[in-house]
Coordinates of C-alpha atoms and ligand atoms in Angstrom, one line a residue:
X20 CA -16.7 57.2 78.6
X21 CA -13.9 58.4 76.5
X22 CA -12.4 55.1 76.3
X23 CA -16.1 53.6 75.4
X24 CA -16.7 56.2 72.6
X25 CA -13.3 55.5 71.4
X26 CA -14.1 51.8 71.0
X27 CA -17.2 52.2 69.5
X28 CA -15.9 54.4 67.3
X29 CA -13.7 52.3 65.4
X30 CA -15.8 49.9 64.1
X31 CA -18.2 52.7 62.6
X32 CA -15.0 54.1 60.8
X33 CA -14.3 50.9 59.3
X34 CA -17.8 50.4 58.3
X35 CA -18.0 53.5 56.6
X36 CA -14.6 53.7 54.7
X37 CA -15.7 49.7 53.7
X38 CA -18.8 51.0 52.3
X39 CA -17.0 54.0 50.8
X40 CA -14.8 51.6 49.0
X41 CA -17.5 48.9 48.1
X42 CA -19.2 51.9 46.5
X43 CA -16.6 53.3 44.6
X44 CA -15.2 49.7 43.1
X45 CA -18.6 48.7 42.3
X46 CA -19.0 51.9 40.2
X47 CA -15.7 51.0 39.0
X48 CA -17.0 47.9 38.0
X49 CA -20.2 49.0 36.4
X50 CA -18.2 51.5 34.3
X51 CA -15.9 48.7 33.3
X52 CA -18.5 46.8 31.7
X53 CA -20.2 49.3 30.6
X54 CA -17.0 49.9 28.5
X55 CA -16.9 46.4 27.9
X56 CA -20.3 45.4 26.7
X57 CA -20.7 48.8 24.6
X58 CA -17.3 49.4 22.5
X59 CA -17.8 48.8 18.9
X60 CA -21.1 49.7 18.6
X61 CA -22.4 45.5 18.9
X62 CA -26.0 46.4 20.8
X63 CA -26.6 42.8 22.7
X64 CA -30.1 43.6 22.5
X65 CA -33.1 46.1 21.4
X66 CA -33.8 47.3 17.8
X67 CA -30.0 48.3 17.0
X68 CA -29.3 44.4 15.4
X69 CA -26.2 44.6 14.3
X70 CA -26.6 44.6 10.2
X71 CA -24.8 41.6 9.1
X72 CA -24.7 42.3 5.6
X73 CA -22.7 45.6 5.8
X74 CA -19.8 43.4 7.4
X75 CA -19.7 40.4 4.8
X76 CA -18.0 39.8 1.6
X77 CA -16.0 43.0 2.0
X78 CA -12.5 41.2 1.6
X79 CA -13.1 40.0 -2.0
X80 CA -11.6 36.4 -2.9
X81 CA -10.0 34.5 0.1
X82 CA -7.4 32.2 -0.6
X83 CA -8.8 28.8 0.6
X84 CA -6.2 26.1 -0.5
X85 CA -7.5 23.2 1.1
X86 CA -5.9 20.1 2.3
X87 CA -2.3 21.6 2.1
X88 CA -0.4 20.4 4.9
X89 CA -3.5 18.7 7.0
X90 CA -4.4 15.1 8.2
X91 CA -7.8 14.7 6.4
X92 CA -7.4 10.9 4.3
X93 CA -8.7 11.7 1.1
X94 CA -8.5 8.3 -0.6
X95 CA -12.2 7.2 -0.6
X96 CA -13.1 11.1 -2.2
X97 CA -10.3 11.0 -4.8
X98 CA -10.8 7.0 -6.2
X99 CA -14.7 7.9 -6.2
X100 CA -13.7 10.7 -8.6
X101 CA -11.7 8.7 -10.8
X102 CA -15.0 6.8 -11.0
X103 CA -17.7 9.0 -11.2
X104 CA -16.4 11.8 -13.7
X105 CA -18.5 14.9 -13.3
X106 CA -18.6 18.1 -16.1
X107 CA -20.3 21.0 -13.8
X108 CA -21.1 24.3 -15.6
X109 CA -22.0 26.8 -14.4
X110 CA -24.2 30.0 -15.9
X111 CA -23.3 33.5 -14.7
X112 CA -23.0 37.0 -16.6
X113 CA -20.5 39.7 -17.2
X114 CA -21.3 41.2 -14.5
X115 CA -21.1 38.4 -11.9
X116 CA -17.4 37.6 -12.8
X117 CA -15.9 39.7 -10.1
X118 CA -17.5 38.2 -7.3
X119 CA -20.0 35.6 -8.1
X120 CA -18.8 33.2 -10.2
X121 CA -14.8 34.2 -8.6
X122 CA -16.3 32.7 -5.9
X123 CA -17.4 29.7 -7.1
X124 CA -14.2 29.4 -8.8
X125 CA -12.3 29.5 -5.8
X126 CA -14.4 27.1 -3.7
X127 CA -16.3 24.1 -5.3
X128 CA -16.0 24.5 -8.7
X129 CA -12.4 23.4 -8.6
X130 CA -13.6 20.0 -7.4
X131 CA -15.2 19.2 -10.4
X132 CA -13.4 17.4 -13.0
X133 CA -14.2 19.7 -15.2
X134 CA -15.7 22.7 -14.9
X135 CA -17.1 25.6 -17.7
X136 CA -18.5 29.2 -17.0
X137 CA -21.2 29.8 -19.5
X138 CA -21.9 33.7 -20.1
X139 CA -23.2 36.2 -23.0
X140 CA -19.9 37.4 -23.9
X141 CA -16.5 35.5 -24.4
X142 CA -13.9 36.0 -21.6
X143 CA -10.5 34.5 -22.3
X144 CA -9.0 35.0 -19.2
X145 CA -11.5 33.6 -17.0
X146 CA -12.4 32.0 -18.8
X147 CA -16.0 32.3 -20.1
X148 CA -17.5 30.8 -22.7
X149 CA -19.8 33.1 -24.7
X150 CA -23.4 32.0 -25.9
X151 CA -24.9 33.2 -28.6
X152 CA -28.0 34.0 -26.7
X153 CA -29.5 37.2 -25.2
X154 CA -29.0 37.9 -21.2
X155 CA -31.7 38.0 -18.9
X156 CA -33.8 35.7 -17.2
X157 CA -36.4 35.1 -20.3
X158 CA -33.7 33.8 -22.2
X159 CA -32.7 31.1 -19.6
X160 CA -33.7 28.4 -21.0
X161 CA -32.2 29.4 -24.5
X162 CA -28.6 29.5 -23.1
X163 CA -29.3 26.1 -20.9
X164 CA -29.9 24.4 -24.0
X165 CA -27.1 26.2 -25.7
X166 CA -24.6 24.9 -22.6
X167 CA -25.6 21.9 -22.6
X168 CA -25.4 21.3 -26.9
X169 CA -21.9 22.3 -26.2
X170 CA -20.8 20.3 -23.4
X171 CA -22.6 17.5 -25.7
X172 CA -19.9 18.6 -28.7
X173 CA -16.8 18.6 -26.7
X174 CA -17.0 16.8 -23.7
X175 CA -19.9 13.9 -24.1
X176 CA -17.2 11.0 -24.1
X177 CA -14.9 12.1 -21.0
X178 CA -17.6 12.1 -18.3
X179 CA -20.4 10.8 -16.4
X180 CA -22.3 13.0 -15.2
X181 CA -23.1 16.7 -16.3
X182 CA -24.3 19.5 -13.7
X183 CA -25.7 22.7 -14.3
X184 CA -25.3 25.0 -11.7
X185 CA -26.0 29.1 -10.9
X186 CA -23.2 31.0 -10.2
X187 CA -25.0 31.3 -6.6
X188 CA -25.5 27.5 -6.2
X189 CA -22.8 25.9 -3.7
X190 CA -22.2 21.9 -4.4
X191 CA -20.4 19.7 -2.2
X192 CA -18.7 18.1 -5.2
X193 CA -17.7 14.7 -3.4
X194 CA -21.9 14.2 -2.0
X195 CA -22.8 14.6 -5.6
X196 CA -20.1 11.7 -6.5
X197 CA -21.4 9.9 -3.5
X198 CA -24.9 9.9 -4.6
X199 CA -24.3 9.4 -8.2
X200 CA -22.1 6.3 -7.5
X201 CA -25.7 4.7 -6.7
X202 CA -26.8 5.1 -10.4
X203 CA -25.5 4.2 -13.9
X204 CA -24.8 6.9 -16.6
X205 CA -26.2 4.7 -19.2
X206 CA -29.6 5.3 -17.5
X207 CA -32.1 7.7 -18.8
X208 CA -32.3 9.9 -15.8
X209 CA -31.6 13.8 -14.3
X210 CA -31.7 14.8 -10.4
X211 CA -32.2 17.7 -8.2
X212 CA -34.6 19.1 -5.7
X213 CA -37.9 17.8 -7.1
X214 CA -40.8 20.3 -7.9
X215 CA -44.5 19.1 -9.1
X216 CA -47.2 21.2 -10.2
X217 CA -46.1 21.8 -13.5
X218 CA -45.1 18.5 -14.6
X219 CA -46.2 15.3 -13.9
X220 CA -43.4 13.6 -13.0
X221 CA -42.0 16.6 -11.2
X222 CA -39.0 19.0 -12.7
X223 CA -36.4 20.1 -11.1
X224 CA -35.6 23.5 -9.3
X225 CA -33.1 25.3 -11.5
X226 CA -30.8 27.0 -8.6
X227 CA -30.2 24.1 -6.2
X228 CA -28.8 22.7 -9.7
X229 CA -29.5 19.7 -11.2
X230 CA -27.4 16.6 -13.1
X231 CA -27.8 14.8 -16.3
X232 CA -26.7 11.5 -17.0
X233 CA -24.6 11.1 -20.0
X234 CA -27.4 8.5 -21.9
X235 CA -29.6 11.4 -20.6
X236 CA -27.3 14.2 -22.5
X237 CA -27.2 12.6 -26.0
X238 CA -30.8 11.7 -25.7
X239 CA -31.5 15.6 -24.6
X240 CA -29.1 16.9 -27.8
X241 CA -29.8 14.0 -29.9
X242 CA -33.7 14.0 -30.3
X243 CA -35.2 17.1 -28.4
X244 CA -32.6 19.9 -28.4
X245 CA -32.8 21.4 -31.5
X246 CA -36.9 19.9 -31.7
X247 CA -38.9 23.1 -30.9
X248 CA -41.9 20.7 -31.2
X249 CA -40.3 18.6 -28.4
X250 CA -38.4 21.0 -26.3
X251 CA -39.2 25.2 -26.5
X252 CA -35.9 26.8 -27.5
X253 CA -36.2 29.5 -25.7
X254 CA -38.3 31.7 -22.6
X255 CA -40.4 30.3 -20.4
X256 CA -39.1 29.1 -16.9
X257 CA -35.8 27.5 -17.9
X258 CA -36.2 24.7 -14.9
X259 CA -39.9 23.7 -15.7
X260 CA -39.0 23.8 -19.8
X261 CA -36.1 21.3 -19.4
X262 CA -38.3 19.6 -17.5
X263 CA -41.1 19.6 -19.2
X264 CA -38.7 18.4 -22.6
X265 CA -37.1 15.8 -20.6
X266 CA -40.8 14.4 -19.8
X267 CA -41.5 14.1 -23.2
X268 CA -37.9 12.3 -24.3
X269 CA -39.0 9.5 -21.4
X270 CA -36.1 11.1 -19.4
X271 CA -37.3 10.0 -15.3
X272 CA -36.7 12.8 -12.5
X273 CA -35.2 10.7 -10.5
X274 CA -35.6 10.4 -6.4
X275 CA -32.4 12.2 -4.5
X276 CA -33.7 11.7 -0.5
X277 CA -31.0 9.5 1.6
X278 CA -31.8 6.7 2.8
X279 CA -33.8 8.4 6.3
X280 CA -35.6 10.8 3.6
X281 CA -34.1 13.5 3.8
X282 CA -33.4 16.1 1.2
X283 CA -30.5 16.6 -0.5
X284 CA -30.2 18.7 -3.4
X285 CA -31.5 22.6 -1.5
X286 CA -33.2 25.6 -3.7
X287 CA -32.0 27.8 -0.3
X288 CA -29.2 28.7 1.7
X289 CA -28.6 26.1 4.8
X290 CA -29.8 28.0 7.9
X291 CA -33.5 28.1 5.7
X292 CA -33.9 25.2 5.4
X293 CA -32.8 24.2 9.3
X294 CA -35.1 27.1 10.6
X295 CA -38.1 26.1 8.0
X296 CA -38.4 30.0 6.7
X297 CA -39.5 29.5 3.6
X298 CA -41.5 31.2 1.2
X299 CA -45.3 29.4 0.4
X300 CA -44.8 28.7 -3.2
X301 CA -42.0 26.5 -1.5
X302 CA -44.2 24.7 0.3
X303 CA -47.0 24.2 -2.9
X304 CA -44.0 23.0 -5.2
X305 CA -41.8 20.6 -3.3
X306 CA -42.7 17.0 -4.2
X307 CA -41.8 16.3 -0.6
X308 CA -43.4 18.0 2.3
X309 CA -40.2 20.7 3.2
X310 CA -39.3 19.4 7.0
X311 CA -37.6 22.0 9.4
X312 CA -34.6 21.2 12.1
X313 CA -32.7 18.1 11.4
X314 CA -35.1 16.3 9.1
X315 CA -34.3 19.0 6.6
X316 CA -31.1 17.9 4.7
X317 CA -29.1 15.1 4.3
X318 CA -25.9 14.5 6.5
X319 CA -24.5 13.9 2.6
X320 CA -26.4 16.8 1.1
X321 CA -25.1 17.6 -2.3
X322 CA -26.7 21.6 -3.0
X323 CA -27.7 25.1 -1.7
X324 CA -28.9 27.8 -3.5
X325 CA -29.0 31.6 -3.0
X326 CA -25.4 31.2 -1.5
X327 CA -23.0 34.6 -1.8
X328 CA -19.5 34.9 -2.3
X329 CA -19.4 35.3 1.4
X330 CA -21.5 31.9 2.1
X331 CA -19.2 30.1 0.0
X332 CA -16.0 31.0 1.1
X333 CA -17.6 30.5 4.8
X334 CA -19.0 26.8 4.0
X335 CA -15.6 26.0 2.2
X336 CA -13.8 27.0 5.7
X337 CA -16.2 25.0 7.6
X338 CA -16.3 21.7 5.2
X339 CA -12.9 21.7 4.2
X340 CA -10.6 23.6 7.2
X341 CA -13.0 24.1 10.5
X342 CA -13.0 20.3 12.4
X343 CA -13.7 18.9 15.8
X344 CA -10.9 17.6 16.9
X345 CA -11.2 13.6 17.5
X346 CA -14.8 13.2 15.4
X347 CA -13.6 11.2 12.3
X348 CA -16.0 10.1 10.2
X349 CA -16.0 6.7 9.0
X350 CA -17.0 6.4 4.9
X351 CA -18.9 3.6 3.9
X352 CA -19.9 2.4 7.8
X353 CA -23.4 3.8 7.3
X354 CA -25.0 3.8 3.3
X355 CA -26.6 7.0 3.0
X356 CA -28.3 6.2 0.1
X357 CA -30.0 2.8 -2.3
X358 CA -28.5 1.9 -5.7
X359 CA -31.7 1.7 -8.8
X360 CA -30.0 -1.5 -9.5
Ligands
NAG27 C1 -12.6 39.1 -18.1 O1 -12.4 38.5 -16.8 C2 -11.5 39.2 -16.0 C3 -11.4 38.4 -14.7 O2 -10.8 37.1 -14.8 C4 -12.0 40.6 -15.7 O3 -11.1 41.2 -14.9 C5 -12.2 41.3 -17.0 O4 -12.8 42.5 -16.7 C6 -13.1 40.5 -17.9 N1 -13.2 41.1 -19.2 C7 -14.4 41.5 -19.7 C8 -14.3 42.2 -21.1 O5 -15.4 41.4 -19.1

């Protein structure tokens, strides 16, 4: 009996001090990840989303100097800018200096080959060009007119094309040279992201930017920029009156889709447009019907607006810096977009 109890025994020792220690490593375990999936305060789930904003653009101005020491071939991007010489200026305000137009300073604007901060006051070491115009959002159109009247005076003979951007607007400078390589400066024609209602032949949408020719320039300072009966001086909506002015100087909006029809000068930032969260007016203004996923933007897209310091030096790290190792593209194997000629 004694010996039978005995041998019975054992096994139910084992089985107990196994469960004791299954128990107390689980518990272990559970704690562990507890520890894991809780330190720092990032909820995975539930109401507590983590609050993106409070953790962006808190470093100030990254140092982004791009294609130092890497193995991108930049031959096609730097004879196309020989070629197709584009001014880009850019409209901000004392009080964007710091961080706004900084950021664009550091990033895109530096691809331009030449670019000009337009602002109320003067800023030499910027620098900043001052206009003599009021600030504020009535008097946009006033200070457009003025930047562009002074890019005419100093600059009409050294380049092609001349940009006007917000000092939230990101441009990928060599899509713009891409696109524009399809057109002739001589023509009498502007692009951007095309709005109708307004004006018939569409205007376009101030912050995703848009470009003048430089026949379209002279024509613009020439015979309507000074010409209150051909183009208002001043208030209004700064897109729609520069559109509405280059209507009446037979200036065409022209078309900026690629070649599959897809957009590529964008009045918002990139995940927007992908997602298709968009305001309704959005919807009511674009000349083309705004498509969501894919079918949004142009593999070559050119614009994005509403961009923050933070987006910018984000998009520079993933256009210029981030890549996938052993994808190269190939320029010039597929045209992305059709020449007027
Ligand atoms: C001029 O610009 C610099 C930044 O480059 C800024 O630190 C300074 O405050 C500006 N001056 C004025 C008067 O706004």
């Amino acid at each position: 009996m004694e010996a039978e109890l005995t041998v019975n025994n054992r096994p139910r020792v084992g089985f107990l001090f196994a469960l004791v220690c299954t128990t107390f490593s689980l518990s272990m375990f559970m704690m562990s990840m507890n520890t894991f999936m809780y330190e720092g305060d990032v909820p995975f789930d539930g109401d507590e989303v983590l609050d993106y904003e409070e953790f962006r653009g808190l470093g100030g101005p990254i140092e982004l100097d791009h294609h130092k020491h890497s193995d991108v071939n930049e031959d096609v991007a730097k004879e196309l800018s020989k070629k197709v010489r584009v001014l880009c200026w850019i409209m901000t305000a004392p009080k964007n200096l710091d961080k706004k137009a900084t950021a664009v300073k550091k990033t895109w604007g530096k691809r331009c080959n030449k670019v000009i901060f337009f602002s109320s006051v003067t800023n030499d070491s910027f620098p900043t060009v001052g206009l003599k115009v009021s600030e504020g959002r009535e008097h946009l159109t006033g200070k457009t007119i003025q930047a562009f009247k002074y890019c005419y005076q100093h600059y009409r003979n050294q380049f092609d094309w001349f940009l006007k951007a917000d000092d939230d607007t990101y441009i990928i400078v060599e899509n713009l040279r891409y696109f524009l390589s399809h057109h002739s400066p001589n023509s009498l024609v502007f692009f951007g992201h095309k709005f109708t209602p307004l004006i018939k032949q569409g205007y376009f949408s101030g912050g995703a930017g848009y470009v003048l020719s430089r026949a379209s320039l002279e024509k613009f300072m020439v015979d309507g920029g000074a010409n209150p009966f051909i183009c208002r001086q001043d208030g209004g909506a700064e897109d729609a009156e520069i559109g509405r002015c280059m209507m009446k100087l037979g200036i065409t909006a022209g078309e900026s889709l690629d070649v599959f029809g897809k957009e590529t000068f964008h009045p918002f930032v990139p995940i927007a447009h992908l997602e298709g969260h968009h305001p309704d007016w959005f919807y009511k203004y674009s000349a083309h019907k705004p498509r969501k996923g894919l079918g949004c933007c142009s593999d070559y897209s050119i614009s994005f607006h509403y961009m923050s310091p933070s987006d910018m030096y984000l998009m520079d790290y993933l256009l210029y810096h981030l890549k996938p190792y052993g994808l190269v593209p190939q320029p010039g194997k597929v045209e992305h977009f059709k020449s007027d000629t």
